[in-house]
XYZ file of C-alpha atoms in Angstrom:
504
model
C 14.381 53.725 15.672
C 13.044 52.900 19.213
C 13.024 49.570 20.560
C 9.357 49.130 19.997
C 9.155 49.822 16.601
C 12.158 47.279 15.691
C 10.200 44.790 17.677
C 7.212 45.631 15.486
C 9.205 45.351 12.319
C 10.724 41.769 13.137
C 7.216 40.454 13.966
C 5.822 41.719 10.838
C 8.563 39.911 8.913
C 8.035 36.914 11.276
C 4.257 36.852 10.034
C 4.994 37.545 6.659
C 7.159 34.422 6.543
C 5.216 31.743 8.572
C 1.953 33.023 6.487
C 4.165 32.212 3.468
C 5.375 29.048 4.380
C 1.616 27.764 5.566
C 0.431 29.046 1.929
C 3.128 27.069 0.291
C 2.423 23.863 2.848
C -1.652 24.061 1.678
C -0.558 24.812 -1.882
C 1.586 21.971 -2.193
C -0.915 19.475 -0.294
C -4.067 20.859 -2.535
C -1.861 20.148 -5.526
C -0.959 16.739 -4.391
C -4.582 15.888 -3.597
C -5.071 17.307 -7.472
C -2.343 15.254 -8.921
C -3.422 12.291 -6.509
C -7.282 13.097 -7.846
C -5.835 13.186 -11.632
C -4.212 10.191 -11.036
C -6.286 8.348 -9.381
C -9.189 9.085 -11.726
C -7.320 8.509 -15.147
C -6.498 4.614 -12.974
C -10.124 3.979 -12.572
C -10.966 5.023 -16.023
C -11.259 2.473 -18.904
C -8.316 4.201 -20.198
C -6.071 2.401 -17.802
C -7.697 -0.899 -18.092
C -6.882 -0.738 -21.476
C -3.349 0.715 -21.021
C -2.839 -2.383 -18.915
C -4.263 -4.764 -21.448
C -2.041 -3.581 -24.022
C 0.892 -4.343 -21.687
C 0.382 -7.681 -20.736
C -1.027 -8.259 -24.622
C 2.620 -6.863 -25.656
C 4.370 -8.638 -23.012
C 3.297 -12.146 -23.873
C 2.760 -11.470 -27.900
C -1.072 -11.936 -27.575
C -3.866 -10.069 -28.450
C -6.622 -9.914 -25.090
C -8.031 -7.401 -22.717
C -9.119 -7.022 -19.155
C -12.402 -7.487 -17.581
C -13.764 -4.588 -16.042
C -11.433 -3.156 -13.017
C -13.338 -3.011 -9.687
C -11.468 -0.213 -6.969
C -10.836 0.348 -4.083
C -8.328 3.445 -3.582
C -5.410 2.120 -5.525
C -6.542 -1.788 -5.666
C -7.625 -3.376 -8.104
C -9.271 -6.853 -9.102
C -10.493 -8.037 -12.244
C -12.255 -10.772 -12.901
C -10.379 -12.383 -15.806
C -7.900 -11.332 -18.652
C -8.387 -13.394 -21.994
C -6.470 -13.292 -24.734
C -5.719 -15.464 -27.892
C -2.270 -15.656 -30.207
C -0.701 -16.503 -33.325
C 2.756 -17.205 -31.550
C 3.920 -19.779 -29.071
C 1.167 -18.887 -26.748
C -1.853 -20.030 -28.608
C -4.383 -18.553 -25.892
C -3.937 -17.067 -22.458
C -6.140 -16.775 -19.436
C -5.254 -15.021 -15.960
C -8.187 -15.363 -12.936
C -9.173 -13.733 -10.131
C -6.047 -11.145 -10.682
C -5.206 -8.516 -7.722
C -2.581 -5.643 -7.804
C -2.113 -2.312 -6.109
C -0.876 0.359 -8.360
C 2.232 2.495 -6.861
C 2.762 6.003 -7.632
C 6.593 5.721 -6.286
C 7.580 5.616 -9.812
C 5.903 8.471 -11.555
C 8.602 10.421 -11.642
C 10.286 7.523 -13.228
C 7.916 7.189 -15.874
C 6.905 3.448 -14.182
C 3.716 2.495 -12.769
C 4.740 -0.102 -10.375
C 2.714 -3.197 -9.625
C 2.736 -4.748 -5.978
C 1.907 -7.182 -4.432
C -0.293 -8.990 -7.520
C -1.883 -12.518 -7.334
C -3.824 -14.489 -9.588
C -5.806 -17.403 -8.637
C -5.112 -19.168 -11.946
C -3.285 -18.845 -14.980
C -3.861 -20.725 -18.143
C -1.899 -21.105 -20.684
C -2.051 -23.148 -24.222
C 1.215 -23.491 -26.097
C 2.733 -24.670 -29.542
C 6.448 -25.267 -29.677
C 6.203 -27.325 -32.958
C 7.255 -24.730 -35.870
C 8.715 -22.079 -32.581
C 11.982 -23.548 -31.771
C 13.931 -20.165 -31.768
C 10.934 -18.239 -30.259
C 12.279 -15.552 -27.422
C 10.141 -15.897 -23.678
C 7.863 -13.526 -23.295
C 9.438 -10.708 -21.732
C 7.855 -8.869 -18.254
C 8.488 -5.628 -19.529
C 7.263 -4.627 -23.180
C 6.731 -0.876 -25.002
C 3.256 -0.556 -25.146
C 1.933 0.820 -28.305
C 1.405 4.373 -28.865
C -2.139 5.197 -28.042
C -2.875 7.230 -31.641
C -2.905 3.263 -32.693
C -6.040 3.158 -30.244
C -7.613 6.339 -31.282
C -7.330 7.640 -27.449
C -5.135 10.811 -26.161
C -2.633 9.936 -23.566
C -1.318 12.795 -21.319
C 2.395 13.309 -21.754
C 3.392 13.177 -17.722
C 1.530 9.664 -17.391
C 3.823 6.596 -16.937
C 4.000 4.318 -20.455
C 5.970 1.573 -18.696
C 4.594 -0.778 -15.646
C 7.593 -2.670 -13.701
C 6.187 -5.930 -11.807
C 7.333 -5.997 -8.313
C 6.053 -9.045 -7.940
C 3.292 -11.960 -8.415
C 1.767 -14.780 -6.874
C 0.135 -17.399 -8.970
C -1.487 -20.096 -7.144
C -2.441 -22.318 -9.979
C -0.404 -22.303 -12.969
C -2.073 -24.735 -15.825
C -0.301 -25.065 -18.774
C -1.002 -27.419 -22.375
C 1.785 -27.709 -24.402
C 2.096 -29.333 -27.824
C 5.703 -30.218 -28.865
C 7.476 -31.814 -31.624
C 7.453 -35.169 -29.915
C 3.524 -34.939 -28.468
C 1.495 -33.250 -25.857
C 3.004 -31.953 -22.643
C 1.289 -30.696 -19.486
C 1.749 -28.550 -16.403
C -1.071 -28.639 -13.434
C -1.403 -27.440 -10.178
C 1.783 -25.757 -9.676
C 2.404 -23.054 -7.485
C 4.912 -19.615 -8.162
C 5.818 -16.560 -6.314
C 8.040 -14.290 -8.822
C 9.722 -11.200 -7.600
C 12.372 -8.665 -8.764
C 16.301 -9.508 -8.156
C 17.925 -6.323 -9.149
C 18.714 -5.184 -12.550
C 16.459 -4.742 -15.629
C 14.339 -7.391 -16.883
C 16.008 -10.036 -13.561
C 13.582 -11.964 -11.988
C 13.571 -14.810 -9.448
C 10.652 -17.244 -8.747
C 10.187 -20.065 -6.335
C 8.199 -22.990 -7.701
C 5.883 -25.544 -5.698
C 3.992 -28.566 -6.285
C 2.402 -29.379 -9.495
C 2.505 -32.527 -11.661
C 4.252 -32.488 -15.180
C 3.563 -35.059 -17.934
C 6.225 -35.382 -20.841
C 5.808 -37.053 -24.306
C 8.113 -39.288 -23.620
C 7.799 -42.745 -23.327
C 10.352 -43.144 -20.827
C 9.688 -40.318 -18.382
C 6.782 -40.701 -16.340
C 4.812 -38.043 -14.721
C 7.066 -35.760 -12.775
C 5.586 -34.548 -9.260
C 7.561 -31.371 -8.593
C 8.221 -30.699 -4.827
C 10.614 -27.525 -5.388
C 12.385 -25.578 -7.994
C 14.153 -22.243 -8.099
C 14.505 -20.569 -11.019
C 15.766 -17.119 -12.257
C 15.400 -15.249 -15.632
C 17.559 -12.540 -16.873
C 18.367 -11.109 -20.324
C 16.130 -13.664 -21.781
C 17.613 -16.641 -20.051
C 16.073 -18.440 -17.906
C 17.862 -20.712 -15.020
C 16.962 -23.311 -13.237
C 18.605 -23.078 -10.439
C 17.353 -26.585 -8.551
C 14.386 -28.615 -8.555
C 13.336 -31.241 -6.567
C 10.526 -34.004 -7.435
C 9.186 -37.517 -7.424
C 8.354 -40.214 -10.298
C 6.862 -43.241 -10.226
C 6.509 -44.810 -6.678
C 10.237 -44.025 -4.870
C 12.123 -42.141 -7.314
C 13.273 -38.986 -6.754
C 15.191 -36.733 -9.220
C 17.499 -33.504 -8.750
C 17.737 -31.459 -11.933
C 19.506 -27.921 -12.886
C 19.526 -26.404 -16.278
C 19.345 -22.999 -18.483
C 17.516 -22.341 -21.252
C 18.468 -19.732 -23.623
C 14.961 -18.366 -25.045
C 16.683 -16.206 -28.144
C 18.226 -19.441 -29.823
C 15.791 -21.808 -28.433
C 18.641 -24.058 -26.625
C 18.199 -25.610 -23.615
C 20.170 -28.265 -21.420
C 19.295 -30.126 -18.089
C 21.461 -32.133 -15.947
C 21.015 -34.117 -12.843
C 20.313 -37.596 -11.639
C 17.256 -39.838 -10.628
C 17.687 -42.568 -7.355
C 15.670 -45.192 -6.021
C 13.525 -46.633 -9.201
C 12.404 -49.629 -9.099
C 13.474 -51.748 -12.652
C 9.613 -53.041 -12.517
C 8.746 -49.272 -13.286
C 11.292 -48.577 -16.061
C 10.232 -51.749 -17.970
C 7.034 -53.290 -19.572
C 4.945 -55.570 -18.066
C 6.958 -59.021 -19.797
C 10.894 -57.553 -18.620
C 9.155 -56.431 -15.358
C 8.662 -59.716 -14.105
C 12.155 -60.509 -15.424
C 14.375 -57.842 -14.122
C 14.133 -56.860 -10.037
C 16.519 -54.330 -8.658
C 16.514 -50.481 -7.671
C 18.084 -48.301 -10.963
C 19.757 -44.921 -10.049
C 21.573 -42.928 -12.820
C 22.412 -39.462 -13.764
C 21.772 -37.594 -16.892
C 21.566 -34.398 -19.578
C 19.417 -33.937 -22.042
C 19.245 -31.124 -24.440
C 18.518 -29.871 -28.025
C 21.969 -28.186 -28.562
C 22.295 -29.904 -32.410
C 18.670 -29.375 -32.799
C 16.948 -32.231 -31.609
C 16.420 -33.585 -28.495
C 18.630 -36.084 -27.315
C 19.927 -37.495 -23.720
C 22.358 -39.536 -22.033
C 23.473 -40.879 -18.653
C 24.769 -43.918 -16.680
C 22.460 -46.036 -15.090
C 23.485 -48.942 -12.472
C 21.006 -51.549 -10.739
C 21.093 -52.538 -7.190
C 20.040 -55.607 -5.400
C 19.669 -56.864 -9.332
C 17.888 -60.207 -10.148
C 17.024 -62.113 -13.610
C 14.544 -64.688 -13.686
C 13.207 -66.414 -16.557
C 15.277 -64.982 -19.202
C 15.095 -67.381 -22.573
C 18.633 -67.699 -23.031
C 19.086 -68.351 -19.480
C 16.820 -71.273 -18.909
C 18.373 -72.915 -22.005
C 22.314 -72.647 -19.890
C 20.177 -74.232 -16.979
C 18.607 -76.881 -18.811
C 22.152 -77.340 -20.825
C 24.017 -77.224 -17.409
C 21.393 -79.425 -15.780
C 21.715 -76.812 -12.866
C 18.951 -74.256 -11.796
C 21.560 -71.397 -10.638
C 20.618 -69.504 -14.356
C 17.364 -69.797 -13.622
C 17.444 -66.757 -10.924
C 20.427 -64.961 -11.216
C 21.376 -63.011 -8.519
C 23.360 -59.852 -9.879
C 26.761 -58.688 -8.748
C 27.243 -56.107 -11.465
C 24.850 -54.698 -13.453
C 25.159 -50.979 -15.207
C 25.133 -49.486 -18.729
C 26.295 -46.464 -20.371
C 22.419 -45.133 -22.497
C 21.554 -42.989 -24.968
C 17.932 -41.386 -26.218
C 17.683 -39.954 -29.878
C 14.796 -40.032 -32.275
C 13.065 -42.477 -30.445
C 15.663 -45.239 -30.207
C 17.804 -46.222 -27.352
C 21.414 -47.522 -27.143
C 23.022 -49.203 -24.227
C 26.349 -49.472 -24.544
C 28.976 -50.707 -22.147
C 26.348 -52.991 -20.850
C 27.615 -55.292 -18.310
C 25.571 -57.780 -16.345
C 27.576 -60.073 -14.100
C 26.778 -63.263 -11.446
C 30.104 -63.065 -9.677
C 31.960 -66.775 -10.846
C 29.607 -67.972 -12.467
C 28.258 -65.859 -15.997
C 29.181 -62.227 -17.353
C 27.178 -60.422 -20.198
C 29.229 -57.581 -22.141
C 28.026 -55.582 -24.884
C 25.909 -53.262 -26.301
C 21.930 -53.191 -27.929
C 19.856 -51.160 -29.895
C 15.935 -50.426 -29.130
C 14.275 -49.281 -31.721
C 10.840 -49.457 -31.112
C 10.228 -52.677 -30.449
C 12.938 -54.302 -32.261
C 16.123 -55.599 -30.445
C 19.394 -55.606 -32.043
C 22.505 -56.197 -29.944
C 26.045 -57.570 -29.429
C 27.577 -59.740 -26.589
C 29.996 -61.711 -25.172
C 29.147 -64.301 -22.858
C 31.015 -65.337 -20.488
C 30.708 -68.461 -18.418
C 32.549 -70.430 -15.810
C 34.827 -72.996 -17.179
C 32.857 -76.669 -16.547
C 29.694 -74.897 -16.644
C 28.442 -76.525 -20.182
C 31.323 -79.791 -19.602
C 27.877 -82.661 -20.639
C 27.126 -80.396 -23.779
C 29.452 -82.332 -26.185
C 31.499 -79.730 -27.942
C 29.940 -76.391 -26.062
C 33.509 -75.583 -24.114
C 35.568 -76.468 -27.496
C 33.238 -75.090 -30.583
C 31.331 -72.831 -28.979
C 32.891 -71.277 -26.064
C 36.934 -70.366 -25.765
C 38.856 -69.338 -22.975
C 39.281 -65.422 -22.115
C 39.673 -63.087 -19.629
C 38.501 -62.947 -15.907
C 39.133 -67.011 -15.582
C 35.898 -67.602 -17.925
C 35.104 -69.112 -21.092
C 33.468 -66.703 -23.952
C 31.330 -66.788 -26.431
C 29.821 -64.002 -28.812
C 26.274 -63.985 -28.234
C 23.130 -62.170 -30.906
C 20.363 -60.604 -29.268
C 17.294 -60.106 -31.648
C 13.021 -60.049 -31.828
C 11.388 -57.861 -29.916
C 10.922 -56.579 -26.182
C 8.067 -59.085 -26.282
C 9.959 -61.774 -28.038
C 13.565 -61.661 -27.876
C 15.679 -64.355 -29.893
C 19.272 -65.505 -29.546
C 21.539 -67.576 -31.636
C 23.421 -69.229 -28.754
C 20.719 -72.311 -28.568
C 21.380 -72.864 -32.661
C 25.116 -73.100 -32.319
C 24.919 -75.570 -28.884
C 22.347 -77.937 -30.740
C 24.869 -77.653 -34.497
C 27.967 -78.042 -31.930
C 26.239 -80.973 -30.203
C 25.062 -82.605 -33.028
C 27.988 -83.131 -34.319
C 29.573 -84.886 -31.852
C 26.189 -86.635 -31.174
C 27.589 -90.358 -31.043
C 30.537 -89.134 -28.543
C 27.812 -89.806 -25.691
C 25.317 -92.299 -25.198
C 21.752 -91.546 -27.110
C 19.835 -90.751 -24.527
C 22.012 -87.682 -23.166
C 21.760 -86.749 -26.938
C 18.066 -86.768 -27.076
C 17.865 -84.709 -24.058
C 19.839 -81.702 -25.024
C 17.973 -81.390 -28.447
C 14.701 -81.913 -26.336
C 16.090 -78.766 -23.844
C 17.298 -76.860 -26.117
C 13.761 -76.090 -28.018
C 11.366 -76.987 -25.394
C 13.005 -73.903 -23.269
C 12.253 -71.300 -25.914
C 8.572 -72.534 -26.600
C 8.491 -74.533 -29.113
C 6.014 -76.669 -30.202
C 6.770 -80.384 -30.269
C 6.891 -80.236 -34.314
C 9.116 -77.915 -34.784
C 11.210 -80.078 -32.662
C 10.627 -82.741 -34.811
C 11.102 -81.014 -37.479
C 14.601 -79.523 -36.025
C 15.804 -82.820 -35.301
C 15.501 -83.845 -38.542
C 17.008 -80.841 -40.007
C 20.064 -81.791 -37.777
C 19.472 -84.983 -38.634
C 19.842 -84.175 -42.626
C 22.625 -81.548 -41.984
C 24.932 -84.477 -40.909
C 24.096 -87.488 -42.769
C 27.036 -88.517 -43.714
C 28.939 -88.754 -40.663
C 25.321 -90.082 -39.320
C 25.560 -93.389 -41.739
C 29.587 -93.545 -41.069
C 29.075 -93.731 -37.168
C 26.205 -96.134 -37.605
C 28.324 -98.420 -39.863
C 31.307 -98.051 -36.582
C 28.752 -99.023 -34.208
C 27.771 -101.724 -35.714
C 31.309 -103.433 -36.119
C 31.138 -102.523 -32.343
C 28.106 -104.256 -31.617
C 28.545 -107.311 -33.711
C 26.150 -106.397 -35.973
C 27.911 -106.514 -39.553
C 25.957 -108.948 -42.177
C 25.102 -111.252 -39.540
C 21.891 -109.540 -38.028
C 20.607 -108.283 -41.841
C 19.419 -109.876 -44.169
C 21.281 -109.839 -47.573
C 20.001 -106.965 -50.234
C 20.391 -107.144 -54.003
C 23.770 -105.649 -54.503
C 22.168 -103.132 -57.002
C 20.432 -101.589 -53.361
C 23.383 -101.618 -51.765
């Protein structure tokens, strides 16, 4: 074969071949356009829309569906999503949502959502009777569409993977066991972490409001969380209360069992905040302490250590009445030198235990008190300074004994109310005085019967009406001291006159 014709022959083959590959290269781009055609019009039919509704229906355990999808290529808004449940969530409402569908995962089976936002999301819960309730999961089976009556084409994706979401405004109203609870404003940006069903979100702003009595509304700065398996973990969180606080908090909460445990600490409260208005003008100082709280035996129920700084009591009833008995006004504001307590929360009562409140050589409170409600029950020792009560006849020898820390102690009952305390320390310094009544001249007598219920409010009748009660309780040694003063005096027969001696 001559030269020419081989050169003839190769460029035939040459032709052959680049003619081939150009078919294949136009083939292959008009059946992408197809399949890009096919896919794109089966994602702007309603079919999708209501694909997508069944998803997110599935996903949070609702029953809702999209408003109409408007497109633009592969973006899509909707107007609203609205759906209602017989579940935790009670009704759910996403606004103003955004997403662009990705065809990456097709050959996964996945459509993949990016970049979604939704201006707000609204949500209305009740934990009451769902303790053990699982967290809606991100990723659900949606049902099989011969449940809808529609034909779904065997290559199309049945799963949707979130690759992430923006909500600006999360709402949320909660009803739990202990009352109404509340979520507003907050911010979250949720995106994938790696693995199946792992998610991470970043949390801003937003104010929470507890049913609590003791927890006031929370204004969240920052929180991290991440979810995984059904377990969600708060990683840290940041956020105000009241006017100065601030409070740190981690915690996990195990969605399956319905368990769930926080821990942190809360500095920089003021003590005017933490109590009512009455103990608020009676106890000044800044409060930090650290706590948990959890429901790991079923009910709620938390715990910590709290200590005051910079502490002051003023005005406290039992307080005035050492004052008045000392005839000194250091009771009357007591600066602190120690003040902290171990406390508890259960079932609506609190326990502070370990309680010690101390004015550095000169009084020292120890015990522990019950609040239930209103009601005040507790146990003391008191501990004073050794001369403190020395012109209360009988205080420092049948009321008070010496102890520990160079102090004389006493036990002391706390009881009443948070409006109305009562202690029995008064009672037993009037009965302990009284009796020794006519070791001192009258007059120092009269006053310390006159301080003692004056102090606590009384009216002047039933300070009359005390007195003679003391009075009655000790007539006998009354009559025998009268008949000693009046050998003393030179009173005897001379200065009475004669009685029958059947009135004698």
């Amino acid at each position: 074969m001559s030269r020419r014709s081989r050169k003839r022959g190769h460029a035939g083959r040459s032709g052959w071949l680049g003619k081939t590959a150009l078919a294949l290269i136009v083939i292959g781009m008009v059946a992408a356009a197809g399949l890009y055609a096919m896919v794109r019009g089966y994602l702007h039919s309603d079919a999708f829309r209501r694909f997508l509704s069944d998803k997110v229906s599935a996903a949070a355990k609702v029953s809702g569906e999209f408003k109409p999808f408007r497109w633009e290529g592969l973006a899509v808004d909707t107007p609203a999503f609205e759906a209602t449940g017989e579940g935790l969530i009670k009704e759910l409402r996403v606004e103003g949502l955004h997403t662009e569908v990705g065809v990456g995962g097709l050959r996964r089976g996945v459509w993949e959502m990016m970049g979604s936002q939704v201006q707000q999301l609204e949500l209305s819960l009740d934990a009451r009777n769902h303790a053990g309730t699982s967290a809606p999961k991100i990723e659900a089976k949606v049902r099989p569409r011969r449940e809808t009556g529609e034909r779904q084409r065997g290559w199309l994706p049945t799963e949707v993977e979130l690759k992430g979401l923006d909500v600006r405004e999360l709402v949320v109203r909660a009803v739990l066991k202990q009352g109404p609870a509340s979520v507003t404003g907050m911010k979250i940006h949720v995106e994938p972490t790696g693995g199946k069903q792992a998610y991470r979100a970043e949390i801003g702003d937003g104010d929470i409001v507890l049913p609590f009595d003791l927890v006031p509304t929370i204004r969240l700065d920052h929180a991290r969380l991440r979810y995984q398996d059904g377990r969600v973990f708060l990683t840290s969180a940041n956020a105000a209360v009241w006017q100065d606080g601030r409070v740190e908090a981690s915690g996990e909460w195990d969605s399956g069992a319905g368990v769930y445990s926080v821990e942190g600490n809360a500095s920089g409260v003021k003590c005017d905040e933490l109590f009512n208005e009455t103990w608020a003008k009676r106890f000044i100082g800044e409060a930090d302490t650290d706590f948990t709280l959890g429901n790991q035996d079923g009910a709620l129920m938390a715990r910590g250590r709290l200590m005051v700084r910079n502490g002051t009591l003023t005005a406290l009833p039992v307080l005035d009445a050492l004052a008045a008995y000392a005839d000194t006004r250091r009771f009357r504001v007591l600066a602190l030198t120690e003040a902290h307590t171990d406390w508890r929360y259960q079932d609506g009562e609190i326990l502070l235990s370990d309680l010690v409140l101390a004015s550095e050589g000169l009084v020292r409170l120890e015990g522990s008190i019950f609040i239930r409600g209103e009601t005040l029950d507790g146990s003391f020792r008191l501990g004073l300074a050794p001369g403190t009560l020395a012109k209360i006849p009988g205080a420092e020898t049948e009321v008070f004994s010496p102890g520990g820390r160079g102090l004389t102690w006493t036990p002391l009952r706390i009881t009443g109310t948070l409006e109305d305390p009562k202690e029995d320390l008064t009672d037993r310094l009037v009965a302990a005085a009284g009796l020794r009544m006519f070791d001192i001249i009258p007059e120092t007598g009269e006053k310390v019967v006159k301080y003692s219920r004056s102090l606590l409010g009384k009216s002047p009748a039933k300070v009359i009406d005390r007195g003679v009660e003391v009075i009655q309780e000790n007539r006998d040694l009354i009559q025998e001291a009268a008949g000693v003063l009046d050998g003393l005096f030179g009173g005897g027969k001379r200065n009475r006159p004669d009685k029958p001696k059947e009135d004698r």
